[in-house]
PDB file of C-alpha atoms in Angstrom:
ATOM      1  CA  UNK U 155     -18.386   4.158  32.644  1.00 49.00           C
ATOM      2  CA  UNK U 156     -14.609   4.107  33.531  1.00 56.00           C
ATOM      3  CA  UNK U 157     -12.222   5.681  31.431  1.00 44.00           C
ATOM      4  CA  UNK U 158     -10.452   1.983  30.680  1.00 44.00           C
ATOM      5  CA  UNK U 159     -13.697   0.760  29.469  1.00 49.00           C
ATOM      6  CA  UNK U 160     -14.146   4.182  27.214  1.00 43.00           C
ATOM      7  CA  UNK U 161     -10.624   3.747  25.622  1.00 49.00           C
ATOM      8  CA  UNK U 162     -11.776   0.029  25.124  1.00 52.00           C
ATOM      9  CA  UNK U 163     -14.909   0.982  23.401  1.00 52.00           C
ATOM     10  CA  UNK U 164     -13.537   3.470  21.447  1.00 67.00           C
ATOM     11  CA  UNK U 165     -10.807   1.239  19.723  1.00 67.00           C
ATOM     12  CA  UNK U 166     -13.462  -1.316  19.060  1.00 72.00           C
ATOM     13  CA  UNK U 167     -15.670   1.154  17.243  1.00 77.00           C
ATOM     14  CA  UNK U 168     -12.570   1.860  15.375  1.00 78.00           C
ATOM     15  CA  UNK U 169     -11.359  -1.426  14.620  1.00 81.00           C
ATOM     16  CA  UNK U 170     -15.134  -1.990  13.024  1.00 81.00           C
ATOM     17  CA  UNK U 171     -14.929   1.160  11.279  1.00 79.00           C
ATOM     18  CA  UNK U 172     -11.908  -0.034   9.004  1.00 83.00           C
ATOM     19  CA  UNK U 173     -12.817  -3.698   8.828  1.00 84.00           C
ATOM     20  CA  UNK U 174     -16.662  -3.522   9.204  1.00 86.00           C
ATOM     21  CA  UNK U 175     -17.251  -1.530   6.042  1.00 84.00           C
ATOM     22  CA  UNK U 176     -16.255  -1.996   2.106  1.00 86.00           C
ATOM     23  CA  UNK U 177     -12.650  -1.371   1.367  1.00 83.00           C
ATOM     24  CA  UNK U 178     -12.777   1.712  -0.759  1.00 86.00           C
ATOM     25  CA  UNK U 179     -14.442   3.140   2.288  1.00 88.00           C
ATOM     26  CA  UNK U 180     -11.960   2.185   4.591  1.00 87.00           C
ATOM     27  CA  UNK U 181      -9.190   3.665   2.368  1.00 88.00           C
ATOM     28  CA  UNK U 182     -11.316   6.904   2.419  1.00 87.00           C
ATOM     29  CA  UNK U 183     -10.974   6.735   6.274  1.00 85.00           C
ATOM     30  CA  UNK U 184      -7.424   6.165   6.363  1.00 87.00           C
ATOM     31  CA  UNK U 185      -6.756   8.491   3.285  1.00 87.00           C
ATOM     32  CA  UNK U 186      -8.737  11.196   5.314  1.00 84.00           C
ATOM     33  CA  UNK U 187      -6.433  15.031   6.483  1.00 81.00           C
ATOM     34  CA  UNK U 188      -6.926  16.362   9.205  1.00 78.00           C
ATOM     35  CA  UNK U 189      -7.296  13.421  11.244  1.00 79.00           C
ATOM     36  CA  UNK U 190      -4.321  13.039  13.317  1.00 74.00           C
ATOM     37  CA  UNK U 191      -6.014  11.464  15.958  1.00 75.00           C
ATOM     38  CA  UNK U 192      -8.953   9.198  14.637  1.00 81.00           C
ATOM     39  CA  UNK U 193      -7.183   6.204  14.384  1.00 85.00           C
ATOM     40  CA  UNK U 194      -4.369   5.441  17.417  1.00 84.00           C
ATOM     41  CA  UNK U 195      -1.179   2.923  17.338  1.00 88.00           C
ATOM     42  CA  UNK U 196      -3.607  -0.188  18.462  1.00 87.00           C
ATOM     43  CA  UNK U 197      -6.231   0.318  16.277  1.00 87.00           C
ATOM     44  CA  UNK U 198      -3.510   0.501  13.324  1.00 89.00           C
ATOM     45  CA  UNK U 199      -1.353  -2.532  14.604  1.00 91.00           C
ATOM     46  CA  UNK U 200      -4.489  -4.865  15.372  1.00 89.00           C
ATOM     47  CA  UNK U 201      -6.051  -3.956  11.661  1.00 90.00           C
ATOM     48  CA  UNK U 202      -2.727  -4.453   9.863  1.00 92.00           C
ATOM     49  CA  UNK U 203      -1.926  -8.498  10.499  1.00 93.00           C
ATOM     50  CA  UNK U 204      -5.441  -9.156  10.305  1.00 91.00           C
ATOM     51  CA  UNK U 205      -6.050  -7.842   6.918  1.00 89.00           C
ATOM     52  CA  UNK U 206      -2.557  -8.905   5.303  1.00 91.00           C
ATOM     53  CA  UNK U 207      -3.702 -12.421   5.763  1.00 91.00           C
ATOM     54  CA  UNK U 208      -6.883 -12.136   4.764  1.00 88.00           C
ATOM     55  CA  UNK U 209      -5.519 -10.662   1.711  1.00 87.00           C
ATOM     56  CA  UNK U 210      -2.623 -13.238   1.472  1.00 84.00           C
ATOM     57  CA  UNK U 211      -5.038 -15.831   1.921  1.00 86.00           C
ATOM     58  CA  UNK U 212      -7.492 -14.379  -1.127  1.00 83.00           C
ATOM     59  CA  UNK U 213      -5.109 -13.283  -3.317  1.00 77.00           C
ATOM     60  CA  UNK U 214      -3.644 -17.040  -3.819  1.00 72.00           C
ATOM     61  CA  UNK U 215      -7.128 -18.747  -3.912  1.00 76.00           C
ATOM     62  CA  UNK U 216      -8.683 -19.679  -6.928  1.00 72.00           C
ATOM     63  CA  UNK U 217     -11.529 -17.301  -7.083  1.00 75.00           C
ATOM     64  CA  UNK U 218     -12.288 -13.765  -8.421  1.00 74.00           C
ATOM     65  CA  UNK U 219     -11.237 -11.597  -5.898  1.00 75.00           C
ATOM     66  CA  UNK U 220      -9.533  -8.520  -6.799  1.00 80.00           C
ATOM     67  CA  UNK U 221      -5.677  -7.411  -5.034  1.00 84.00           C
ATOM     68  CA  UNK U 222      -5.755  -4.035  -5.794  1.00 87.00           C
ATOM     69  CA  UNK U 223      -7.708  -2.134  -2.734  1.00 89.00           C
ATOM     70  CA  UNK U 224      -6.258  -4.500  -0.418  1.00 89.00           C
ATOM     71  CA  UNK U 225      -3.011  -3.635  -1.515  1.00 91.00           C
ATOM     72  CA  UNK U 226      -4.088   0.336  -1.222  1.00 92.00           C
ATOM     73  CA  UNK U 227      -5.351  -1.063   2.049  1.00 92.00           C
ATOM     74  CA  UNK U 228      -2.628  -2.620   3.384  1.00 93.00           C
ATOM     75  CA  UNK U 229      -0.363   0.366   2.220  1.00 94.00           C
ATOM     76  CA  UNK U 230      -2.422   2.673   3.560  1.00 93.00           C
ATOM     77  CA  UNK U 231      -2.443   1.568   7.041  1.00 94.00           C
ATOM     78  CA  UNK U 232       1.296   1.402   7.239  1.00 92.00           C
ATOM     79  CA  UNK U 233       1.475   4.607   5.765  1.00 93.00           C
ATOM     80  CA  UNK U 234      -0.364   5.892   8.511  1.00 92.00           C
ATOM     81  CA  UNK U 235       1.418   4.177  11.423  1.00 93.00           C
ATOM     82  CA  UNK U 236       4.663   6.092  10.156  1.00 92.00           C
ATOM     83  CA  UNK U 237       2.315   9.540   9.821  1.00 90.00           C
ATOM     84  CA  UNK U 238       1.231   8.849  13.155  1.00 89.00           C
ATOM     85  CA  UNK U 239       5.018   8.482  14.492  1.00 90.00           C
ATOM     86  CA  UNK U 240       5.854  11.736  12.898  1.00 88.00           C
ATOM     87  CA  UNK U 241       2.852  13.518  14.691  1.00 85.00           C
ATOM     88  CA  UNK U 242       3.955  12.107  17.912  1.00 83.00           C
ATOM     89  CA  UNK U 243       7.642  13.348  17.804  1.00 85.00           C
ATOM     90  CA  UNK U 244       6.408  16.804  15.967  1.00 80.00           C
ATOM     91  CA  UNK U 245       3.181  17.539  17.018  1.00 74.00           C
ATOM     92  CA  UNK U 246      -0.215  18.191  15.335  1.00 71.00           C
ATOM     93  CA  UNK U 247       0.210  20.994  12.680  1.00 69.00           C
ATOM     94  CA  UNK U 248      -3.077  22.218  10.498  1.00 66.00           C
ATOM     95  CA  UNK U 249      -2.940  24.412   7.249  1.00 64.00           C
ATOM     96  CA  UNK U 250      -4.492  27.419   9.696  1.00 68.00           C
ATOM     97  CA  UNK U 251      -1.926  27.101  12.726  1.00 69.00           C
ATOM     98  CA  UNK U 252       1.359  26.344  10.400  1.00 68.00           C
ATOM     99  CA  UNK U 253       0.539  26.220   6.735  1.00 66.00           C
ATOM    100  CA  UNK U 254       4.228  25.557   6.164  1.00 65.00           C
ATOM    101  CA  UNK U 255       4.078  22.080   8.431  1.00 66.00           C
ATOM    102  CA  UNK U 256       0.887  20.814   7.338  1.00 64.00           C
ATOM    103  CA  UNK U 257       2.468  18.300   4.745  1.00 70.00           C
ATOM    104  CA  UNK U 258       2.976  16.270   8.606  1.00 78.00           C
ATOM    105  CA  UNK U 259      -0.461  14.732   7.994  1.00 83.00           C
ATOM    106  CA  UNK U 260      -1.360  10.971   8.758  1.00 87.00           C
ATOM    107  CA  UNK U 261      -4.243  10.923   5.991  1.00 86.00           C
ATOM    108  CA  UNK U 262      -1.356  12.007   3.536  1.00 87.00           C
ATOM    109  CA  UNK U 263       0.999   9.692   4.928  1.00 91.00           C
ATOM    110  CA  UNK U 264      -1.152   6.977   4.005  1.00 92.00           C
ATOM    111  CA  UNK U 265      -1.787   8.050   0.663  1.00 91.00           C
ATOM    112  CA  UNK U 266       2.298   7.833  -0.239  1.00 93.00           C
ATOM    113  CA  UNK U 267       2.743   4.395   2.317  1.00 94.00           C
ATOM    114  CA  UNK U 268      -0.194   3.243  -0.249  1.00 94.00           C
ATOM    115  CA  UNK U 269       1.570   4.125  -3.599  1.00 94.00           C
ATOM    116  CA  UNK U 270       4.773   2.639  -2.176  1.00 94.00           C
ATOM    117  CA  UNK U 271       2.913  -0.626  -0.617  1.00 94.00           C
ATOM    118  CA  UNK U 272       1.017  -1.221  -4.099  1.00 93.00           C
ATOM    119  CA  UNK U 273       4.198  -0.143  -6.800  1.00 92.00           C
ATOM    120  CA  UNK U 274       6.952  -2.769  -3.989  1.00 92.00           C
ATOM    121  CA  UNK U 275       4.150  -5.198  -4.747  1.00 90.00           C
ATOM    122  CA  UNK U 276       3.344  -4.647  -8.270  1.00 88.00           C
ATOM    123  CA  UNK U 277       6.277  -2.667  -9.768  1.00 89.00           C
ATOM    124  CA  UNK U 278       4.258  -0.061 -11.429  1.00 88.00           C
ATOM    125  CA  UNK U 279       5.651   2.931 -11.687  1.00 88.00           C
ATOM    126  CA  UNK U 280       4.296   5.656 -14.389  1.00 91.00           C
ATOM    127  CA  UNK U 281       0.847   4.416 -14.530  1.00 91.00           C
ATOM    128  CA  UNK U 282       0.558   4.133 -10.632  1.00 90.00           C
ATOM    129  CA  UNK U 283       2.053   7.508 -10.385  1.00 91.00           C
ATOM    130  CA  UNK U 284      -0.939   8.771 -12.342  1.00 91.00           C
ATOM    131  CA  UNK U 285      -3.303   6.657 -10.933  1.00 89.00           C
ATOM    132  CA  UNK U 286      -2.680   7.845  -7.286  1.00 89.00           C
ATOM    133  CA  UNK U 287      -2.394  11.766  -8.636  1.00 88.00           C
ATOM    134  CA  UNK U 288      -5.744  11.426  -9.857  1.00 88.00           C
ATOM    135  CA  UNK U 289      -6.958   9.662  -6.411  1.00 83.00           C
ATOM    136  CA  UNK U 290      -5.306  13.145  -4.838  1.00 84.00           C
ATOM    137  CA  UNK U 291      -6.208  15.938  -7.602  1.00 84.00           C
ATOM    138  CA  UNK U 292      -3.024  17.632  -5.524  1.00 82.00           C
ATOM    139  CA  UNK U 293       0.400  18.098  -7.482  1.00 85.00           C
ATOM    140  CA  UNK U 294       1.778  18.596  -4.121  1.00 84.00           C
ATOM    141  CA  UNK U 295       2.197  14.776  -3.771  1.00 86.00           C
ATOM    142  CA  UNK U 296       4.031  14.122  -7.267  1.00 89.00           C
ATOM    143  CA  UNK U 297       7.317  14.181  -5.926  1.00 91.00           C
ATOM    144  CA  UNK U 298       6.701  12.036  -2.569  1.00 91.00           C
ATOM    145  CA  UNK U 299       4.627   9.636  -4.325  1.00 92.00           C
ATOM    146  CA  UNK U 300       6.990   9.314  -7.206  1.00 94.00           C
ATOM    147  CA  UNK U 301       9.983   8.916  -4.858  1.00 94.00           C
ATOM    148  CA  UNK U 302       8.217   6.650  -2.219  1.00 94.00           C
ATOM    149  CA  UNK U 303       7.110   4.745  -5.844  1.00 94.00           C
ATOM    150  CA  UNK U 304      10.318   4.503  -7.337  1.00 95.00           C
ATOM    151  CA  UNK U 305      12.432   3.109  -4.077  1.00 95.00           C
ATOM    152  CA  UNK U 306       9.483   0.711  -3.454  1.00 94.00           C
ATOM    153  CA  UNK U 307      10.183  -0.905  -6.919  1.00 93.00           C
ATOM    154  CA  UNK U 308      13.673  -0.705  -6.617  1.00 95.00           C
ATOM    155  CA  UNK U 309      13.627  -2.666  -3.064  1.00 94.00           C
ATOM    156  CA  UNK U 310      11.281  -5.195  -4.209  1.00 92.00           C
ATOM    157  CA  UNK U 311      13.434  -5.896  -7.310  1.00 90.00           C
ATOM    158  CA  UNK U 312      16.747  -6.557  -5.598  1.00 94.00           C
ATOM    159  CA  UNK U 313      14.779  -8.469  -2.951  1.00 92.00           C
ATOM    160  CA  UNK U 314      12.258 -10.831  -5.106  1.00 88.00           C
ATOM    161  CA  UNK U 315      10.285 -10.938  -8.278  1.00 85.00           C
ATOM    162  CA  UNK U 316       6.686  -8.911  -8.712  1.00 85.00           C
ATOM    163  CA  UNK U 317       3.097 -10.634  -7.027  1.00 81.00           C
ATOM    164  CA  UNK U 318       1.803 -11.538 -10.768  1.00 81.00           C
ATOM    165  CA  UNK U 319       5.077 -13.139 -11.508  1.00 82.00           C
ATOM    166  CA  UNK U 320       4.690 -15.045  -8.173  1.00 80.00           C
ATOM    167  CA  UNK U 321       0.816 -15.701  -8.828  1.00 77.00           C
ATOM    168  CA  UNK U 322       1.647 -17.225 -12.379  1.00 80.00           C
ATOM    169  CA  UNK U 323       4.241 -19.996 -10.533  1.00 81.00           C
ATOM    170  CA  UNK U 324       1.701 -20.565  -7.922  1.00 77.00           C
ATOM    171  CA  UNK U 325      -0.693 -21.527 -10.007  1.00 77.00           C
ATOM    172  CA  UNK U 326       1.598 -23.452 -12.717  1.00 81.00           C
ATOM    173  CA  UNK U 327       1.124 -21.557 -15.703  1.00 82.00           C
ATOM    174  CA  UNK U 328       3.728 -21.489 -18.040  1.00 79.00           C
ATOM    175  CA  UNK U 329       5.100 -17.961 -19.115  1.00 75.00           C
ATOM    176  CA  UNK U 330       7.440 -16.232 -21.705  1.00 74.00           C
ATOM    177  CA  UNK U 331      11.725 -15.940 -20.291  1.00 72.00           C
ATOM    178  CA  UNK U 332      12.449 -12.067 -20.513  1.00 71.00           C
ATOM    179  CA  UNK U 333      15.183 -13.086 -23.533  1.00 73.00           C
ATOM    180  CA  UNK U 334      14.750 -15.671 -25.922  1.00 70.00           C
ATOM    181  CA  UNK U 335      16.112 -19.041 -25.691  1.00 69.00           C
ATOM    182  CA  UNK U 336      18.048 -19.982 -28.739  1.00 71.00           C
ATOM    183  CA  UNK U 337      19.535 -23.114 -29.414  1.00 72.00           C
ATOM    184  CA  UNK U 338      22.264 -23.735 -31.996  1.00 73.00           C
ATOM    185  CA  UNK U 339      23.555 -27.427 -33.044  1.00 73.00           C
ATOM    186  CA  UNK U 340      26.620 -25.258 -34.152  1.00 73.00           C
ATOM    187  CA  UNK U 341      26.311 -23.770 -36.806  1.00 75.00           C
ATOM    188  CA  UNK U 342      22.764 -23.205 -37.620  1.00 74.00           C
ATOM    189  CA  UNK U 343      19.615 -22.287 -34.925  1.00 68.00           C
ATOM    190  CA  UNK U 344      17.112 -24.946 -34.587  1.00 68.00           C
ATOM    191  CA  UNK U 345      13.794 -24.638 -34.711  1.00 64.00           C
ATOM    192  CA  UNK U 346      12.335 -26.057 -31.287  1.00 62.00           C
ATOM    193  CA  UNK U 347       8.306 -27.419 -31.417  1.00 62.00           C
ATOM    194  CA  UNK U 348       5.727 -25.453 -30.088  1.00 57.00           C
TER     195      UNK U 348
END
């Protein structure tokens, strides 16, 4: 076989590998250290529209389908493409070559590009913090996953309202105003029917 058609087979395999399979698996792949070079730039960049439409697409369907590993999913694989870009412009450093530049890890990119990608979308912050401490069992991550947290909710807020808000006007179901509406004839607050 050529090398072309190698390459060609090789990106397919991986391509199945994080679509192919259930999704807490394929967050296990992309969550995965020491891995720099399992997954490449195509494989990443052909999974990535593919699956944020599918999930699109599910999420505002009327059927029980859940948002929450897509969303790990999702976050994950662009996590990855920016772990990926660091070990391309810094090279690939293990806990036994350079202890102090292992952090530069794709697997743990994705882990923080998936708690930023899930709190931008859902603007959880404590619990999710928690949540994606536990996934890790590594106190290492608390501060990058708390920061990368933290300025995902903060971006999403100045630029539109959470997915459950959105979800709730898609589907026309009437919901509680942050404050109160009270309405006075002047002097007095009227009672409005329920």
């Amino acid at each position: 076989m050529e090398l072309h058609s190698l390459m060609a087979l090789s990106t397919k395999v991986c391509v199945a590998t994080l679509l192919m399979v259930p999704g807490e698996r394929a967050i296990q792949h992309l969550f995965s250290r020491n891995t720099h070079l399992e997954f490449d730039y195509s494989v990443l960049l052909t999974v990535l529209p593919i699956y944020f439409f599918l999930a699109c697409w599910a999420a505002g369907m009327s059927i029980a389908s859940g948002i929450v590993v897509p969303m790990l999913f999702i976050g994950g694989i662009y996590g990855r493409l920016v772990g990926l870009a660091i070990v391309s412009m810094f090279g690939v450093h293990t806990a036994d070559s350079s202890p102090y530049w292992a952090w530069m890890d794709p697997g743990a990119f994705a882990l923080i590009g998936a708690a930023s990608f899930f709190g931008g979308v859902s603007r959880l912050t404590v619990s999710l913090t928690v949540i994606m401490m536990e996934i890790t069992n590594d106190v290492q991550f608390l501060l990058p996953i708390m920061v990368a947290i933290m300025v995902a909710k903060w971006v999403g807020d100045f630029l539109t309202h959470p997915l459950y808000h959105a979800l709730l006007e898609f589907k026309c179901i009437p919901f509680l105003d942050a404050e109160p509406v009270i309405v006075t004839d002047g002097q007095r607050v009227i009672a409005l029917p329920v």
